[in-house]
mmCIF file of N, CA, C and O in Angstrom:
data_model
loop_
_atom_site.group_PDB
_atom_site.id
_atom_site.type_symbol
_atom_site.label_atom_id
_atom_site.label_comp_id
_atom_site.label_asym_id
_atom_site.label_seq_id
_atom_site.Cartn_x
_atom_site.Cartn_y
_atom_site.Cartn_z
ATOM 1 N N GLY T 1 -0.214 -13.682 29.536
ATOM 2 C CA GLY T 1 -0.219 -14.817 28.629
ATOM 3 C C GLY T 1 -0.589 -14.376 27.236
ATOM 4 O O GLY T 1 -1.164 -13.341 27.012
ATOM 5 N N SER T 2 -0.227 -15.192 26.278
ATOM 6 C CA SER T 2 -0.477 -14.893 24.872
ATOM 7 C C SER T 2 -1.736 -15.597 24.402
ATOM 8 O O SER T 2 -1.974 -16.738 24.718
ATOM 9 N N HIS T 3 -2.558 -14.874 23.654
ATOM 10 C CA HIS T 3 -3.750 -15.447 23.036
ATOM 11 C C HIS T 3 -3.403 -15.714 21.581
ATOM 12 O O HIS T 3 -3.527 -14.830 20.736
ATOM 13 N N LYS T 4 -2.935 -16.928 21.273
ATOM 14 C CA LYS T 4 -2.413 -17.235 19.946
ATOM 15 C C LYS T 4 -3.420 -16.983 18.835
ATOM 16 O O LYS T 4 -3.065 -16.537 17.767
ATOM 17 N N ASN T 5 -4.695 -17.238 19.081
ATOM 18 C CA ASN T 5 -5.697 -17.075 18.034
ATOM 19 C C ASN T 5 -6.412 -15.729 18.086
ATOM 20 O O ASN T 5 -7.356 -15.510 17.356
ATOM 21 N N ALA T 6 -5.986 -14.829 18.959
ATOM 22 C CA ALA T 6 -6.634 -13.520 19.066
ATOM 23 C C ALA T 6 -6.364 -12.715 17.798
ATOM 24 O O ALA T 6 -5.275 -12.777 17.248
ATOM 25 N N PRO T 7 -7.351 -11.954 17.311
ATOM 26 C CA PRO T 7 -7.130 -11.145 16.116
ATOM 27 C C PRO T 7 -6.199 -9.977 16.397
ATOM 28 O O PRO T 7 -5.989 -9.596 17.542
ATOM 29 N N TYR T 8 -5.629 -9.441 15.349
ATOM 30 C CA TYR T 8 -4.773 -8.272 15.470
ATOM 31 C C TYR T 8 -5.574 -7.035 15.127
ATOM 32 O O TYR T 8 -6.492 -7.082 14.337
ATOM 33 N N PHE T 9 -5.177 -5.930 15.696
ATOM 34 C CA PHE T 9 -5.857 -4.659 15.473
ATOM 35 C C PHE T 9 -5.031 -3.815 14.522
ATOM 36 O O PHE T 9 -3.830 -3.697 14.695
ATOM 37 N N LEU T 10 -5.647 -3.263 13.534
ATOM 38 C CA LEU T 10 -4.999 -2.278 12.683
ATOM 39 C C LEU T 10 -5.638 -0.941 12.971
ATOM 40 O O LEU T 10 -6.836 -0.843 13.161
ATOM 41 N N SER T 11 -4.823 0.075 13.012
ATOM 42 C CA SER T 11 -5.322 1.383 13.389
ATOM 43 C C SER T 11 -6.394 1.862 12.422
ATOM 44 O O SER T 11 -6.399 1.483 11.256
ATOM 45 N N PRO T 12 -7.307 2.698 12.885
ATOM 46 C CA PRO T 12 -8.364 3.204 12.011
ATOM 47 C C PRO T 12 -7.787 4.037 10.878
ATOM 48 O O PRO T 12 -6.656 4.493 10.959
ATOM 49 N N PRO T 13 -8.551 4.230 9.821
ATOM 50 C CA PRO T 13 -8.053 4.923 8.639
ATOM 51 C C PRO T 13 -7.475 6.303 8.907
ATOM 52 O O PRO T 13 -6.639 6.757 8.166
ATOM 53 N N SER T 14 -7.874 6.957 9.974
ATOM 54 C CA SER T 14 -7.352 8.292 10.256
ATOM 55 C C SER T 14 -5.900 8.247 10.697
ATOM 56 O O SER T 14 -5.197 9.236 10.629
ATOM 57 N N SER T 15 -5.431 7.101 11.144
ATOM 58 C CA SER T 15 -4.044 6.963 11.575
ATOM 59 C C SER T 15 -3.201 6.484 10.400
ATOM 60 O O SER T 15 -3.702 5.910 9.457
ATOM 61 N N GLN T 16 -1.910 6.676 10.466
ATOM 62 C CA GLN T 16 -1.041 6.340 9.344
ATOM 63 C C GLN T 16 -0.101 5.174 9.625
ATOM 64 O O GLN T 16 0.913 5.045 8.984
ATOM 65 N N SER T 17 -0.388 4.334 10.598
ATOM 66 C CA SER T 17 0.552 3.256 10.882
ATOM 67 C C SER T 17 -0.160 1.976 11.274
ATOM 68 O O SER T 17 -1.284 1.995 11.751
ATOM 69 N N PHE T 18 0.544 0.867 11.092
ATOM 70 C CA PHE T 18 0.055 -0.453 11.497
ATOM 71 C C PHE T 18 0.351 -0.622 12.971
ATOM 72 O O PHE T 18 1.469 -0.414 13.420
ATOM 73 N N VAL T 19 -0.658 -0.987 13.756
ATOM 74 C CA VAL T 19 -0.478 -1.147 15.194
ATOM 75 C C VAL T 19 -1.028 -2.499 15.608
ATOM 76 O O VAL T 19 -2.240 -2.684 15.634
ATOM 77 N N PRO T 20 -0.143 -3.480 15.922
ATOM 78 C CA PRO T 20 -0.687 -4.748 16.402
ATOM 79 C C PRO T 20 -1.313 -4.564 17.772
ATOM 80 O O PRO T 20 -0.886 -3.719 18.545
ATOM 81 N N SER T 21 -2.315 -5.347 18.066
ATOM 82 C CA SER T 21 -2.962 -5.236 19.369
ATOM 83 C C SER T 21 -2.070 -5.815 20.441
ATOM 84 O O SER T 21 -1.069 -6.443 20.172
ATOM 85 N N SER T 22 -2.464 -5.628 21.661
ATOM 86 C CA SER T 22 -1.747 -6.226 22.777
ATOM 87 C C SER T 22 -2.207 -7.662 22.964
ATOM 88 O O SER T 22 -1.978 -8.261 23.989
ATOM 89 N N LEU T 23 -2.862 -8.209 21.945
ATOM 90 C CA LEU T 23 -3.384 -9.577 21.946
ATOM 91 C C LEU T 23 -4.463 -9.786 22.997
ATOM 92 O O LEU T 23 -4.680 -10.879 23.468
ATOM 93 N N GLU T 24 -5.133 -8.716 23.371
ATOM 94 C CA GLU T 24 -6.275 -8.845 24.252
ATOM 95 C C GLU T 24 -7.485 -9.222 23.419
ATOM 96 O O GLU T 24 -7.519 -8.999 22.217
ATOM 97 N N LEU T 25 -8.476 -9.782 24.070
ATOM 98 C CA LEU T 25 -9.692 -10.131 23.341
ATOM 99 C C LEU T 25 -10.377 -8.861 22.862
ATOM 100 O O LEU T 25 -10.338 -7.836 23.529
ATOM 101 N N PRO T 26 -11.006 -8.903 21.683
ATOM 102 C CA PRO T 26 -11.615 -7.701 21.121
ATOM 103 C C PRO T 26 -12.866 -7.265 21.875
ATOM 104 O O PRO T 26 -13.391 -7.979 22.705
ATOM 105 N N CYS T 27 -13.311 -6.080 21.521
ATOM 106 C CA CYS T 27 -14.554 -5.530 22.063
ATOM 107 C C CYS T 27 -15.731 -6.417 21.665
ATOM 108 O O CYS T 27 -15.628 -7.255 20.789
ATOM 109 N N HIS T 28 -16.870 -6.151 22.279
ATOM 110 C CA HIS T 28 -18.090 -6.873 21.922
ATOM 111 C C HIS T 28 -19.252 -5.904 21.950
ATOM 112 O O HIS T 28 -19.218 -4.963 22.721
ATOM 113 N N PRO T 29 -20.313 -6.062 21.197
ATOM 114 C CA PRO T 29 -20.455 -7.061 20.139
ATOM 115 C C PRO T 29 -19.711 -6.640 18.881
ATOM 116 O O PRO T 29 -19.534 -5.466 18.613
ATOM 117 N N LEU T 30 -19.281 -7.632 18.104
ATOM 118 C CA LEU T 30 -18.603 -7.393 16.836
ATOM 119 C C LEU T 30 -19.529 -7.777 15.695
ATOM 120 O O LEU T 30 -20.332 -8.690 15.824
ATOM 121 N N ARG T 31 -19.411 -7.048 14.591
ATOM 122 C CA ARG T 31 -20.198 -7.398 13.404
ATOM 123 C C ARG T 31 -19.267 -7.389 12.194
ATOM 124 O O ARG T 31 -18.358 -6.554 12.106
ATOM 125 N N PRO T 32 -19.454 -8.315 11.267
ATOM 126 C CA PRO T 32 -18.594 -8.354 10.078
ATOM 127 C C PRO T 32 -18.904 -7.194 9.143
ATOM 128 O O PRO T 32 -20.054 -6.769 9.017
ATOM 129 N N ASN T 33 -17.862 -6.674 8.522
ATOM 130 C CA ASN T 33 -18.008 -5.601 7.550
ATOM 131 C C ASN T 33 -16.711 -5.472 6.778
ATOM 132 O O ASN T 33 -15.736 -6.150 7.090
ATOM 133 N N LEU T 34 -16.682 -4.595 5.789
ATOM 134 C CA LEU T 34 -15.466 -4.304 5.037
ATOM 135 C C LEU T 34 -14.935 -2.952 5.480
ATOM 136 O O LEU T 34 -15.703 -2.012 5.682
ATOM 137 N N VAL T 35 -13.605 -2.854 5.637
ATOM 138 C CA VAL T 35 -12.989 -1.620 6.105
ATOM 139 C C VAL T 35 -11.869 -1.205 5.161
ATOM 140 O O VAL T 35 -11.410 -1.990 4.336
ATOM 141 N N THR T 36 -11.430 0.027 5.300
ATOM 142 C CA THR T 36 -10.243 0.522 4.615
ATOM 143 C C THR T 36 -9.103 0.520 5.615
ATOM 144 O O THR T 36 -9.225 1.071 6.707
ATOM 145 N N VAL T 37 -8.000 -0.119 5.237
ATOM 146 C CA VAL T 37 -6.843 -0.252 6.122
ATOM 147 C C VAL T 37 -5.715 0.612 5.571
ATOM 148 O O VAL T 37 -5.400 0.554 4.383
ATOM 149 N N THR T 38 -5.106 1.408 6.433
ATOM 150 C CA THR T 38 -3.977 2.244 6.058
ATOM 151 C C THR T 38 -2.736 1.742 6.787
ATOM 152 O O THR T 38 -2.744 1.623 8.009
ATOM 153 N N LEU T 39 -1.695 1.430 6.023
ATOM 154 C CA LEU T 39 -0.436 0.959 6.592
ATOM 155 C C LEU T 39 0.698 1.874 6.167
ATOM 156 O O LEU T 39 0.682 2.407 5.054
ATOM 157 N N GLU T 40 1.669 2.027 7.032
ATOM 158 C CA GLU T 40 2.856 2.797 6.698
ATOM 159 C C GLU T 40 4.063 1.887 6.800
ATOM 160 O O GLU T 40 4.239 1.188 7.793
ATOM 161 N N ARG T 41 4.875 1.858 5.746
ATOM 162 C CA ARG T 41 6.114 1.081 5.744
ATOM 163 C C ARG T 41 7.186 1.939 5.099
ATOM 164 O O ARG T 41 7.063 2.320 3.947
ATOM 165 N N ASP T 42 8.241 2.213 5.871
ATOM 166 C CA ASP T 42 9.304 3.113 5.427
ATOM 167 C C ASP T 42 8.686 4.439 5.008
ATOM 168 O O ASP T 42 7.919 5.026 5.747
ATOM 169 N N GLU T 43 8.977 4.916 3.781
ATOM 170 C CA GLU T 43 8.407 6.198 3.341
ATOM 171 C C GLU T 43 7.131 6.022 2.533
ATOM 172 O O GLU T 43 6.624 6.971 1.952
ATOM 173 N N TYR T 44 6.578 4.799 2.526
ATOM 174 C CA TYR T 44 5.385 4.514 1.742
ATOM 175 C C TYR T 44 4.155 4.370 2.625
ATOM 176 O O TYR T 44 4.230 3.875 3.740
ATOM 177 N N ILE T 45 3.005 4.780 2.079
ATOM 178 C CA ILE T 45 1.713 4.591 2.734
ATOM 179 C C ILE T 45 0.862 3.732 1.803
ATOM 180 O O ILE T 45 0.732 4.027 0.613
ATOM 181 N N PHE T 46 0.307 2.650 2.348
ATOM 182 C CA PHE T 46 -0.532 1.736 1.588
ATOM 183 C C PHE T 46 -1.964 1.856 2.087
ATOM 184 O O PHE T 46 -2.195 1.827 3.292
ATOM 185 N N ILE T 47 -2.900 1.967 1.166
ATOM 186 C CA ILE T 47 -4.313 2.016 1.511
ATOM 187 C C ILE T 47 -4.986 0.827 0.838
ATOM 188 O O ILE T 47 -4.967 0.712 -0.386
ATOM 189 N N LEU T 48 -5.538 -0.051 1.659
ATOM 190 C CA LEU T 48 -6.228 -1.234 1.144
ATOM 191 C C LEU T 48 -7.709 -1.086 1.445
ATOM 192 O O LEU T 48 -8.096 -0.881 2.598
ATOM 193 N N LYS T 49 -8.538 -1.188 0.426
ATOM 194 C CA LYS T 49 -9.978 -1.033 0.586
ATOM 195 C C LYS T 49 -10.660 -2.393 0.581
ATOM 196 O O LYS T 49 -10.145 -3.360 0.034
ATOM 197 N N LYS T 50 -11.855 -2.428 1.168
ATOM 198 C CA LYS T 50 -12.707 -3.622 1.192
ATOM 199 C C LYS T 50 -12.020 -4.817 1.853
ATOM 200 O O LYS T 50 -12.057 -5.926 1.353
ATOM 201 N N VAL T 51 -11.392 -4.555 3.001
ATOM 202 C CA VAL T 51 -10.739 -5.608 3.777
ATOM 203 C C VAL T 51 -11.757 -6.170 4.763
ATOM 204 O O VAL T 51 -12.362 -5.415 5.524
ATOM 205 N N PRO T 52 -11.969 -7.501 4.782
ATOM 206 C CA PRO T 52 -12.928 -8.082 5.724
ATOM 207 C C PRO T 52 -12.453 -7.929 7.164
ATOM 208 O O PRO T 52 -11.291 -8.193 7.470
ATOM 209 N N ALA T 53 -13.354 -7.479 8.024
ATOM 210 C CA ALA T 53 -13.003 -7.234 9.423
ATOM 211 C C ALA T 53 -14.226 -7.441 10.301
ATOM 212 O O ALA T 53 -15.340 -7.593 9.810
ATOM 213 N N GLU T 54 -13.989 -7.425 11.592
ATOM 214 C CA GLU T 54 -15.052 -7.427 12.598
ATOM 215 C C GLU T 54 -14.998 -6.060 13.267
ATOM 216 O O GLU T 54 -13.937 -5.633 13.728
ATOM 217 N N ILE T 55 -16.129 -5.356 13.319
ATOM 218 C CA ILE T 55 -16.179 -4.001 13.865
ATOM 219 C C ILE T 55 -16.977 -3.997 15.158
ATOM 220 O O ILE T 55 -18.054 -4.583 15.243
ATOM 221 N N CYS T 56 -16.451 -3.304 16.170
ATOM 222 C CA CYS T 56 -17.136 -3.172 17.452
ATOM 223 C C CYS T 56 -18.265 -2.159 17.317
ATOM 224 O O CYS T 56 -18.045 -1.026 16.874
ATOM 225 N N ASP T 57 -19.468 -2.560 17.688
ATOM 226 C CA ASP T 57 -20.610 -1.646 17.647
ATOM 227 C C ASP T 57 -20.488 -0.528 18.671
ATOM 228 O O ASP T 57 -21.054 0.546 18.498
ATOM 229 N N ASN T 58 -19.741 -0.762 19.758
ATOM 230 C CA ASN T 58 -19.628 0.240 20.817
ATOM 231 C C ASN T 58 -18.598 1.317 20.513
ATOM 232 O O ASN T 58 -18.876 2.497 20.636
ATOM 233 N N CYS T 59 -17.379 0.914 20.129
ATOM 234 C CA CYS T 59 -16.304 1.907 19.993
ATOM 235 C C CYS T 59 -15.877 2.149 18.549
ATOM 236 O O CYS T 59 -15.146 3.086 18.271
ATOM 237 N N GLY T 60 -16.304 1.295 17.610
ATOM 238 C CA GLY T 60 -15.953 1.486 16.211
ATOM 239 C C GLY T 60 -14.605 0.922 15.801
ATOM 240 O O GLY T 60 -14.238 0.988 14.633
ATOM 241 N N GLU T 61 -13.838 0.364 16.744
ATOM 242 C CA GLU T 61 -12.557 -0.240 16.398
ATOM 243 C C GLU T 61 -12.810 -1.470 15.547
ATOM 244 O O GLU T 61 -13.833 -2.126 15.662
ATOM 245 N N TYR T 62 -11.846 -1.796 14.669
ATOM 246 C CA TYR T 62 -12.010 -3.005 13.874
ATOM 247 C C TYR T 62 -10.853 -3.954 14.098
ATOM 248 O O TYR T 62 -9.761 -3.549 14.476
ATOM 249 N N TYR T 63 -11.140 -5.218 13.888
ATOM 250 C CA TYR T 63 -10.190 -6.293 14.130
ATOM 251 C C TYR T 63 -10.118 -7.177 12.900
ATOM 252 O O TYR T 63 -11.139 -7.462 12.272
ATOM 253 N N LEU T 64 -8.899 -7.617 12.572
ATOM 254 C CA LEU T 64 -8.686 -8.515 11.452
ATOM 255 C C LEU T 64 -8.267 -9.876 11.983
ATOM 256 O O LEU T 64 -7.519 -9.960 12.965
ATOM 257 N N SER T 65 -8.715 -10.926 11.327
ATOM 258 C CA SER T 65 -8.294 -12.266 11.709
ATOM 259 C C SER T 65 -6.807 -12.434 11.387
ATOM 260 O O SER T 65 -6.219 -11.641 10.642
ATOM 261 N N ASP T 66 -6.196 -13.477 11.929
ATOM 262 C CA ASP T 66 -4.784 -13.756 11.645
ATOM 263 C C ASP T 66 -4.553 -13.927 10.142
ATOM 264 O O ASP T 66 -3.582 -13.408 9.594
ATOM 265 N N VAL T 67 -5.456 -14.635 9.478
ATOM 266 C CA VAL T 67 -5.306 -14.898 8.042
ATOM 267 C C VAL T 67 -5.378 -13.598 7.250
ATOM 268 O O VAL T 67 -4.548 -13.337 6.378
ATOM 269 N N VAL T 68 -6.356 -12.758 7.549
ATOM 270 C CA VAL T 68 -6.504 -11.478 6.838
ATOM 271 C C VAL T 68 -5.313 -10.579 7.136
ATOM 272 O O VAL T 68 -4.788 -9.909 6.239
ATOM 273 N N THR T 69 -4.842 -10.559 8.383
ATOM 274 C CA THR T 69 -3.677 -9.745 8.738
ATOM 275 C C THR T 69 -2.464 -10.165 7.917
ATOM 276 O O THR T 69 -1.744 -9.313 7.382
ATOM 277 N N GLU T 70 -2.236 -11.464 7.794
ATOM 278 C CA GLU T 70 -1.111 -11.952 6.992
ATOM 279 C C GLU T 70 -1.245 -11.509 5.536
ATOM 280 O O GLU T 70 -0.276 -11.063 4.915
ATOM 281 N N GLN T 71 -2.454 -11.577 4.979
ATOM 282 C CA GLN T 71 -2.689 -11.177 3.600
ATOM 283 C C GLN T 71 -2.442 -9.682 3.418
ATOM 284 O O GLN T 71 -1.829 -9.254 2.435
ATOM 285 N N VAL T 72 -2.894 -8.885 4.380
ATOM 286 C CA VAL T 72 -2.703 -7.424 4.310
ATOM 287 C C VAL T 72 -1.214 -7.096 4.357
ATOM 288 O O VAL T 72 -0.722 -6.291 3.570
ATOM 289 N N LEU T 73 -0.473 -7.730 5.262
ATOM 290 C CA LEU T 73 0.949 -7.451 5.398
ATOM 291 C C LEU T 73 1.737 -7.915 4.176
ATOM 292 O O LEU T 73 2.738 -7.291 3.807
ATOM 293 N N GLU T 74 1.298 -8.977 3.522
ATOM 294 C CA GLU T 74 1.956 -9.441 2.305
ATOM 295 C C GLU T 74 1.779 -8.429 1.171
ATOM 296 O O GLU T 74 2.672 -8.264 0.341
ATOM 297 N N LYS T 75 0.636 -7.749 1.120
ATOM 298 C CA LYS T 75 0.372 -6.795 0.057
ATOM 299 C C LYS T 75 1.142 -5.490 0.257
ATOM 300 O O LYS T 75 1.425 -4.789 -0.712
ATOM 301 N N ALA T 76 1.459 -5.177 1.497
ATOM 302 C CA ALA T 76 2.128 -3.894 1.790
ATOM 303 C C ALA T 76 3.634 -3.997 1.606
ATOM 304 O O ALA T 76 4.232 -5.002 1.756
#
């Protein structure tokens, strides 16, 4: 089933591509913070700094809300 309100995952800064999550619920516990997001589109690489996200204290993965994801994709 689809989790319509589940956040999307963007790959960590060490990776060079946008990777949507499988729409599974995120890790826990999460804490708000600002992250650097790296996206790849065609032959271009976009680096966006100070993007609001929720970060997992256990694994370090970060998650963006639907609204923030839309804003990030519009900028790239």
